[in-house]
Short mmCIF file of C-alpha atoms and ligand atoms in Angstrom, two decimals:
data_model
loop_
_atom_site.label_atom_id
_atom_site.label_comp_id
_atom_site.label_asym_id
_atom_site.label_seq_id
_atom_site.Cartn_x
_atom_site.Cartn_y
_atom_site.Cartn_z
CA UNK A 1 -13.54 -11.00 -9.98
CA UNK A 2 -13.54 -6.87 -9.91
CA UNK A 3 -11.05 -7.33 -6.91
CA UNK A 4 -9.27 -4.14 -6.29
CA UNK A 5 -5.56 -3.86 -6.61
CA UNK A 6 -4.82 -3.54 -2.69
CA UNK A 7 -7.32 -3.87 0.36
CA UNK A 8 -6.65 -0.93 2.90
CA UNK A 9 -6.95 -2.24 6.56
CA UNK A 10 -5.51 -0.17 9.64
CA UNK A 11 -2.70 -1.85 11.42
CA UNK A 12 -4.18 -1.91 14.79
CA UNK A 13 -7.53 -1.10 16.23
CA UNK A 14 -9.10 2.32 17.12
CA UNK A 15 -7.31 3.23 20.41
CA UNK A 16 -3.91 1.68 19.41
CA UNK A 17 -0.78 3.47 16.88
CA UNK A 18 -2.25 4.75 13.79
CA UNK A 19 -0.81 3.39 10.67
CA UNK A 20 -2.79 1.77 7.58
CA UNK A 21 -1.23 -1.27 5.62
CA UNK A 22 -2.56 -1.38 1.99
CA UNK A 23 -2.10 -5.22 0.96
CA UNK A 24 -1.19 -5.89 -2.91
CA UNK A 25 -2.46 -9.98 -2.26
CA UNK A 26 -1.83 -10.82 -6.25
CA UNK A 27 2.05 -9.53 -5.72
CA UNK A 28 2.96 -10.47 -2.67
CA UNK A 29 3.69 -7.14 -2.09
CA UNK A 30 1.72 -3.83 0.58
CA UNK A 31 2.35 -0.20 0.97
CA UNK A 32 2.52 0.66 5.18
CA UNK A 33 1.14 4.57 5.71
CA UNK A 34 2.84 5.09 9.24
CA UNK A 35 5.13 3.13 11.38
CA UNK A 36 3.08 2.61 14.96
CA UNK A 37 3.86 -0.31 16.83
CA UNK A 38 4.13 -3.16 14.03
CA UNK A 39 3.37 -6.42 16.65
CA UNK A 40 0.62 -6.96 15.22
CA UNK A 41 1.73 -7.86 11.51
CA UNK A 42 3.68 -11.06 11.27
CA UNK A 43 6.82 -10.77 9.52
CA UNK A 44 5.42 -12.40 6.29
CA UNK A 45 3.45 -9.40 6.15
CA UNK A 46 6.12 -6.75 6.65
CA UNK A 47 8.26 -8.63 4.22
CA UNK A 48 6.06 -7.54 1.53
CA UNK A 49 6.40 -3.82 2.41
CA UNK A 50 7.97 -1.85 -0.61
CA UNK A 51 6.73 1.70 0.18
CA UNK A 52 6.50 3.25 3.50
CA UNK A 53 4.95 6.68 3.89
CA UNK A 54 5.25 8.67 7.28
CA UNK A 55 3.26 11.74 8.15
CA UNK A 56 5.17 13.05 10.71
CA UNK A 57 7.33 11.54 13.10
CA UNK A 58 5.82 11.89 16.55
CA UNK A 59 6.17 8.46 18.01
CA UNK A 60 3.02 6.64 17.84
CA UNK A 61 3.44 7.27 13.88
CA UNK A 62 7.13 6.33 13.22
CA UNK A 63 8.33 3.61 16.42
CA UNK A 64 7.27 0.94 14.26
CA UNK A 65 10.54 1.33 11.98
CA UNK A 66 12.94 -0.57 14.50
CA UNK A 67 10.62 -3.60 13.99
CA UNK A 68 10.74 -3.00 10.37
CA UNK A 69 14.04 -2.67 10.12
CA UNK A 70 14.43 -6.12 12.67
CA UNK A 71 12.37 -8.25 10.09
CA UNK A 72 13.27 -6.74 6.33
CA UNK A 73 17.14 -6.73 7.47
CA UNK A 74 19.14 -9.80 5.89
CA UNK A 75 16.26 -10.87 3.79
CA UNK A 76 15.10 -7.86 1.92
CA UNK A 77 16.84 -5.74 -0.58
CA UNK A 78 15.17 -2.13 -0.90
CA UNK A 79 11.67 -0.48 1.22
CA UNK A 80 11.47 3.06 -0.01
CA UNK A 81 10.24 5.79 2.97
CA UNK A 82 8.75 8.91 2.52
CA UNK A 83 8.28 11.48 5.26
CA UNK A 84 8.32 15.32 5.81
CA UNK A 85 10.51 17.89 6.93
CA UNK A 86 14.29 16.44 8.41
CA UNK A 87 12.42 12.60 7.43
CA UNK A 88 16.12 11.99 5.88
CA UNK A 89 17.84 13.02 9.13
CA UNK A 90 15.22 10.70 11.37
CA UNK A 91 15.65 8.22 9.76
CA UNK A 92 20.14 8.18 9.84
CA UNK A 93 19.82 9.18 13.25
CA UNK A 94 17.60 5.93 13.86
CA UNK A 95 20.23 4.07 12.06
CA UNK A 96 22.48 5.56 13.78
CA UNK A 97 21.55 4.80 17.02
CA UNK A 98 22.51 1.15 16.67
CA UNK A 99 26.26 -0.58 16.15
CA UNK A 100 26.68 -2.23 12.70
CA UNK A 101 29.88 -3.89 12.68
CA UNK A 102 28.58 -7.92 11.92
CA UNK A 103 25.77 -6.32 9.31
CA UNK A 104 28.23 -6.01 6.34
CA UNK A 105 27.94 -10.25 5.68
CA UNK A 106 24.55 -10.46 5.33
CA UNK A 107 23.92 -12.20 1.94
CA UNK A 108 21.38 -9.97 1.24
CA UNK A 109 21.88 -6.48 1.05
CA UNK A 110 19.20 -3.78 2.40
CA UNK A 111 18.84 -0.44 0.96
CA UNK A 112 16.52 2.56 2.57
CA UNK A 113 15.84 4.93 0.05
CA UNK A 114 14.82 8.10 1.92
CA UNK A 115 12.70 10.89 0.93
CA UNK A 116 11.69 14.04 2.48
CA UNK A 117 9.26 16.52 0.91
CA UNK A 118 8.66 20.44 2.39
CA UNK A 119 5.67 22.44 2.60
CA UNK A 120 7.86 24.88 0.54
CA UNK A 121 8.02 22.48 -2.52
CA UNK A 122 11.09 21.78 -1.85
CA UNK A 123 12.58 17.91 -1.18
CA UNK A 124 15.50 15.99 -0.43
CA UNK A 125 16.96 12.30 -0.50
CA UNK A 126 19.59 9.87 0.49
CA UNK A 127 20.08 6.64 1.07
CA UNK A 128 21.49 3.80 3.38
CA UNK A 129 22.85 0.11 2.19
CA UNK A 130 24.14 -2.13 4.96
CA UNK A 131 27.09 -2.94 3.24
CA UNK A 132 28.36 0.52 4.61
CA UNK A 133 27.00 0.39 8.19
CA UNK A 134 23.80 2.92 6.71
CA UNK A 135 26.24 5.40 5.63
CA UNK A 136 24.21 8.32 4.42
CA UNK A 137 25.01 8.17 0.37
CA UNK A 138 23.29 9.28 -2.63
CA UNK A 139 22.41 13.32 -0.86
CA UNK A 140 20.62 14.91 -3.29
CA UNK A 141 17.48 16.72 -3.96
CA UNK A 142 13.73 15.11 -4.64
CA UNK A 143 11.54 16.75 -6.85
CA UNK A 144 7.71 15.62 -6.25
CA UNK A 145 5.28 16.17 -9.22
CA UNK A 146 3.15 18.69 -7.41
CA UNK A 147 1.39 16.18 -4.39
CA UNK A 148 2.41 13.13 -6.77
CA UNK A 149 5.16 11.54 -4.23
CA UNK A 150 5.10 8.21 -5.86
CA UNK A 151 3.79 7.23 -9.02
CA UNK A 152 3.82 3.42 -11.16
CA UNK A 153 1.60 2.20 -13.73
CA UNK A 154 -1.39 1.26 -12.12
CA UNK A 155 -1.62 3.08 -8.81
CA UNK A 156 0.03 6.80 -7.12
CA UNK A 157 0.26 8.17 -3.76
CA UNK A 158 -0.36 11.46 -3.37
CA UNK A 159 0.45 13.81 0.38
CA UNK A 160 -0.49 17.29 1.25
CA UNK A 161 0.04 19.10 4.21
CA UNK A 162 -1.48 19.73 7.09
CA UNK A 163 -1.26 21.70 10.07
CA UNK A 164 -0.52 19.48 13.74
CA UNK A 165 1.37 21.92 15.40
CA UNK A 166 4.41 20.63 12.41
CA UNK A 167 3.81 20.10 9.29
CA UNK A 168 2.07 16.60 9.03
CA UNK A 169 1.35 14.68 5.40
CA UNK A 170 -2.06 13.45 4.65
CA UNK A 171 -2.02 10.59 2.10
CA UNK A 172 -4.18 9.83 -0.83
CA UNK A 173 -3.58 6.22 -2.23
CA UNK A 174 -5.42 6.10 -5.48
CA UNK A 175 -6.19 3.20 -8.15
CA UNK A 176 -5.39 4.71 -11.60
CA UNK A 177 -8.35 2.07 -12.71
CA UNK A 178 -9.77 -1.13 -11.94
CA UNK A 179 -9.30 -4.20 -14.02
CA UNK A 180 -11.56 -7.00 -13.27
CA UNK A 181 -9.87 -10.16 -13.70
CA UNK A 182 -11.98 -13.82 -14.20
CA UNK A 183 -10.00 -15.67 -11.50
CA UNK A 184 -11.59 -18.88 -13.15
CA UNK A 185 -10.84 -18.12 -16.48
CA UNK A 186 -7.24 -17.72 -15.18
CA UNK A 187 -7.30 -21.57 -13.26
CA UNK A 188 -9.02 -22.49 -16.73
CA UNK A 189 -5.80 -21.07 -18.89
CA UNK A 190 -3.71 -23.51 -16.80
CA UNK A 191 -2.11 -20.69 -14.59
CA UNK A 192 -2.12 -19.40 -11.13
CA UNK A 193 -2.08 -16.37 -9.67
CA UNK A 194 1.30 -13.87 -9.38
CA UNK A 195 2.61 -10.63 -9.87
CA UNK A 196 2.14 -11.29 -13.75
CA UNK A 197 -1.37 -10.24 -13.15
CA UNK A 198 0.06 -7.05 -12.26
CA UNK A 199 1.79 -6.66 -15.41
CA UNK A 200 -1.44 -7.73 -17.07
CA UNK A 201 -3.28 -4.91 -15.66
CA UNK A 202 -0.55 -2.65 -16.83
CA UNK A 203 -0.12 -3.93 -20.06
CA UNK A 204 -3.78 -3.02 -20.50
CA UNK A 205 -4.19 0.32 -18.72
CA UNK A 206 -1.45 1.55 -20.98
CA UNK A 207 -2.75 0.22 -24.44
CA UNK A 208 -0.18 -2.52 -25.04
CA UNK A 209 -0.12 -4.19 -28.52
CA UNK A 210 -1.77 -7.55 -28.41
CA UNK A 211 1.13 -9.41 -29.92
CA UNK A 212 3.32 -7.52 -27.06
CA UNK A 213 4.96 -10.48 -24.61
CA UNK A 214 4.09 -10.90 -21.12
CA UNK A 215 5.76 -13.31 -18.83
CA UNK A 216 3.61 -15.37 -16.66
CA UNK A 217 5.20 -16.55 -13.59
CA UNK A 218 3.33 -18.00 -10.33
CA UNK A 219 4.08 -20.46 -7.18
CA UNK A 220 2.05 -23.23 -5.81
CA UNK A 221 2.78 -26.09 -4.41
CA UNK A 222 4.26 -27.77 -7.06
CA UNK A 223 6.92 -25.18 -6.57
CA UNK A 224 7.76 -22.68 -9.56
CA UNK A 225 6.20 -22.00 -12.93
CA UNK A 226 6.96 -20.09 -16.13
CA UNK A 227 5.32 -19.17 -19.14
CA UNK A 228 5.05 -16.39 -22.17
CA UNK A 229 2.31 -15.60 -23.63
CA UNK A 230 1.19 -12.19 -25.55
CA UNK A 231 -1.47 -9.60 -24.36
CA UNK A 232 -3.79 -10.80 -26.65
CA UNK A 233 -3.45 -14.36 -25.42
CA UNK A 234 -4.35 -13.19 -21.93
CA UNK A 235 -6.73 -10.09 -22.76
CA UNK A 236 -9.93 -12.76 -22.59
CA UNK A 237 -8.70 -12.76 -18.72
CA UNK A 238 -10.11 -8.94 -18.52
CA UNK A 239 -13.69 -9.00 -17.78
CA UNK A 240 -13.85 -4.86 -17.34
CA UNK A 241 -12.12 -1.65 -16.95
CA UNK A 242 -13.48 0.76 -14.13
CA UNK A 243 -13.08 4.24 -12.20
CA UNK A 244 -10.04 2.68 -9.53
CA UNK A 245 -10.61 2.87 -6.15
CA UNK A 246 -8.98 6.23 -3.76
CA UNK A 247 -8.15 6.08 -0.03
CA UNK A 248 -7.54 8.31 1.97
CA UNK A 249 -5.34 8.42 5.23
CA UNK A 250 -5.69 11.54 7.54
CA UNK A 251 -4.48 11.42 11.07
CA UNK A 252 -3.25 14.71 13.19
CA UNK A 253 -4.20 17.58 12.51
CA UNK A 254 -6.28 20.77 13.70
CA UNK A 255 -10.04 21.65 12.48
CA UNK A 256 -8.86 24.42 10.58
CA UNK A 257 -10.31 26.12 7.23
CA UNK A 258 -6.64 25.86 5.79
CA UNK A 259 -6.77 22.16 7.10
CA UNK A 260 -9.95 21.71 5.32
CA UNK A 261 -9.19 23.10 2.55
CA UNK A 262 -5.86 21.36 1.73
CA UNK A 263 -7.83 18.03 2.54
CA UNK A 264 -10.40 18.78 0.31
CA UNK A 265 -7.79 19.23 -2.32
CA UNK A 266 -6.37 15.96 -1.92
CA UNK A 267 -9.20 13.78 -1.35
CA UNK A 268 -12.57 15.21 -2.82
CA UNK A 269 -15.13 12.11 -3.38
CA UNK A 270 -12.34 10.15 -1.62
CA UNK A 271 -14.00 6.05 -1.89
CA UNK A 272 -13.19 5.17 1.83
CA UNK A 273 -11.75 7.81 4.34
CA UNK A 274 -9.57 6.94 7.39
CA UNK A 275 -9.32 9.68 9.38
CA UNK A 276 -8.68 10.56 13.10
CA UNK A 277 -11.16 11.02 15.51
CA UNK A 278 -9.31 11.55 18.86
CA UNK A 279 -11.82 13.04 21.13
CA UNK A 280 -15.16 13.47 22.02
CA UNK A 281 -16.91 16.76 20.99
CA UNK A 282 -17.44 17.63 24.30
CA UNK A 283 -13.64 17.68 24.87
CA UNK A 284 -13.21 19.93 21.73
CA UNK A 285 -11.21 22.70 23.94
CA UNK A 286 -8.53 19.98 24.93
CA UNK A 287 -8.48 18.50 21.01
CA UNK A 288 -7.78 22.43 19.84
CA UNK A 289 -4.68 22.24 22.03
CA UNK A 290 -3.74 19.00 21.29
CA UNK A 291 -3.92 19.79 17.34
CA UNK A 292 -6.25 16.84 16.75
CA UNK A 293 -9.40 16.44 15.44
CA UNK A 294 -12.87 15.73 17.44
CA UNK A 295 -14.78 12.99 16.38
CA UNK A 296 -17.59 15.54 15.17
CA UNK A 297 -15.25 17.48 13.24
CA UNK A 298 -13.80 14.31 11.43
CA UNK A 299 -17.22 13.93 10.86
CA UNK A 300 -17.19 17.22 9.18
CA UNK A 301 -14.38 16.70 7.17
CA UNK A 302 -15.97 13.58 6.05
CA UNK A 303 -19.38 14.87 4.98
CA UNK A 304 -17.53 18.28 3.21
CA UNK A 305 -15.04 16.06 1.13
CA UNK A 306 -18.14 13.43 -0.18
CA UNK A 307 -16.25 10.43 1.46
CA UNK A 308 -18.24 7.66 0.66
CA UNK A 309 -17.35 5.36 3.29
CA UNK A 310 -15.37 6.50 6.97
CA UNK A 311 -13.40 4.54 9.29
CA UNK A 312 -12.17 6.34 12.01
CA UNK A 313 -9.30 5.86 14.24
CA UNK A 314 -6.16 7.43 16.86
CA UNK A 315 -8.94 6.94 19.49
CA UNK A 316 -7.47 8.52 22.70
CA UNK A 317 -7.06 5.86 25.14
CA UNK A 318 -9.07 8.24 27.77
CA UNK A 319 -12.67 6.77 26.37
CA UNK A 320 -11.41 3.02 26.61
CA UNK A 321 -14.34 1.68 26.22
CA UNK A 322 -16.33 4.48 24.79
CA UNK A 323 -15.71 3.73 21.33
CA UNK A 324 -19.41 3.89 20.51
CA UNK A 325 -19.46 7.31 21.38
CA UNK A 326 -17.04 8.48 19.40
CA UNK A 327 -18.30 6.72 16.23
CA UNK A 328 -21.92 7.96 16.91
CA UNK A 329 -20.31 11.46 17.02
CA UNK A 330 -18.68 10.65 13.53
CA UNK A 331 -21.82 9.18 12.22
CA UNK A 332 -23.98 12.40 13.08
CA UNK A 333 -21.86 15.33 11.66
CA UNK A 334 -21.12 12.97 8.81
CA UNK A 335 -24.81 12.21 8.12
CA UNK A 336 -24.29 8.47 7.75
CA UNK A 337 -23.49 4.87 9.35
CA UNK A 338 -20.09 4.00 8.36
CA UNK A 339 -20.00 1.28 6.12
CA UNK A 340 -18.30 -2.21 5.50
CA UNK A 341 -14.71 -0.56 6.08
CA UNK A 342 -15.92 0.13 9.64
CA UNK A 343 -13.43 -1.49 12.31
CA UNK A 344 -14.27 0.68 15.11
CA UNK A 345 -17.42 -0.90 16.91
ZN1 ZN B 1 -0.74 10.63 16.59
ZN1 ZN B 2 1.13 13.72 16.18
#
């Protein structure tokens, strides 16, 4: 098993909202890049989300956070969001928009911690509990690591900015390695799978002791299960250590050399590339005004940053069923057939 940490699969097809949900399977847990309309993922799905990152908040990116909010609410305790320029204030004024007065006795408590980052550097945060009625609490500055906006153990997301007319944040969501696990030498050790396997990886990546403990805790039908062992115990699970695995998630923007550039920056020899292809080349007048891309200059952007495998998407709904156009317009600036990521014929 070389499986990868999380599979990268866009929320809805080419000519519906963009947004990209990155699935953690082993830890029941995802990352969602954008909030578009969410119908699509059942709310088993959106219960795993942790991390949300927005790129800008023009509403086929960020609508999706009332039906985030309608699921998570009451049964979830914390989702993180990330977002540019006045993301803090969007987000309180969505929460703001609604009356709270019954939300205080929910058992479970939900937190939004809220982060905005500036093309000046600069960054702020707050956050909302339901206990309060989202009360805006916790103001305070947020200090990325240069384009590091989150960072754990075994995987970081990294933004940059581009230009859309506002600032908008291209994402990088990047493997730190790849651990092949034997999945049947794990069934053969007597457990099952679980977020342990996370910890596994971890423990590994960051040169744990072998006699350092490691909880192992998984669910099957049975119900519940428990066990310690110590990284040595488990190490025979590890079949390999590789290069991990980078995505990349660019959606409006203009062809621009600055835009280029700044994607190059952030996702040179990026493994698979989602990135907006809006219009047709022919149309390339009407995509300069719209600050979005042409297909043929995703293509571009594809072939310039070594992306090794390119699924495009934001198709505008004006070439309903012209989707083959638009990825043979990809195809031929990139120089190649998109791969086994490709969603969009
Ligand atoms: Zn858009
Ligand atoms: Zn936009």
């Amino acid at each position: 098993m070389f499986a990868h940490l999380f599979e990268p699969a866009l929320v809805n097809g080419p000519f519906g909202d963009p947004g990209l949900y990155a699935d953690f399977r082993d830890e029941r847990r995802a990352l969602l890049v954008d909030l578009p309309d969410l119908a699509a993922l059942p709310p088993r799905k959106l219960l795993r989300v942790s991390h949300v990152f927005v790129s800008h908040a023009h509403m086929d990116h960020f609508n999706g956070f009332d039906r985030l909010l309608r699921v998570v609410l009451g049964r979830k305790e914390r989702v993180t969001l990330t977002g540019g320029p006045g993301f803090v204030a969007q987000v309180e004024h969505k929460l703001h928009a609604y009356t709270w007065n019954v939300v205080q006795r929910y058992e479970v408590a939900l937190t939004l911690a809220v982060r905005e980052v500036r093309p000046d550097g600069t960054g702020a945060q707050a956050s909302f509990c339901s206990r309060t009625g989202f009360e805006r609490e916790a103001d305070g500055a947020f200090a990325a690591e240069g384009d590091v906006l989150h960072d754990e153990a075994v995987f970081r997301v990294r933004g940059r900015f581009v230009d859309h007319g506002v600032p908008c944040l291209a994402f990088a969501v990047e493997e730190k390695a790849r651990v092949a696990l034997g999945r049947d030498r794990i069934g053969a050790m007597g457990f099952g799978t679980g977020a342990w396997l996370r910890a596994l990886k971890a423990a590994v990546l960051s040169g744990a002791p072998d006699d350092a403990p490691l909880d192992v805790r998984w669910r099957d039908r049975a119900g519940d299960h428990a066990a310690t062992r110590t990284v040595g115990q488990l190490r025979p699970l590890v079949l390999a250590v590789g290069p991990g695995r980078r995505v990349g998630y660019v959606t409006d923007l203009r062809y621009t050399e600055a835009n280029v550039d700044a994607l190059a920056a952030l996702l040179e020899g990026v493994d698979v590339l989602f990135v907006e292809s809006v219009f047709l080349d022919a149309d390339v007048d009407h995509a300069t005004r719209k600050h979005h891309l042409t297909a043929g200059q995703a293509g571009a952007i594809a072939r310039r940053i070594g992306a090794k495998s390119v699924v495009p998407f934001h198709f505008s709904p004006r070439y309903d069923g012209r989707g083959a156009e638009i990825v043979a317009e990809v195809e031929a600036a990139w120089g190649r057939t998109l791969g086994r990521f490709d969603s969009a014929r």
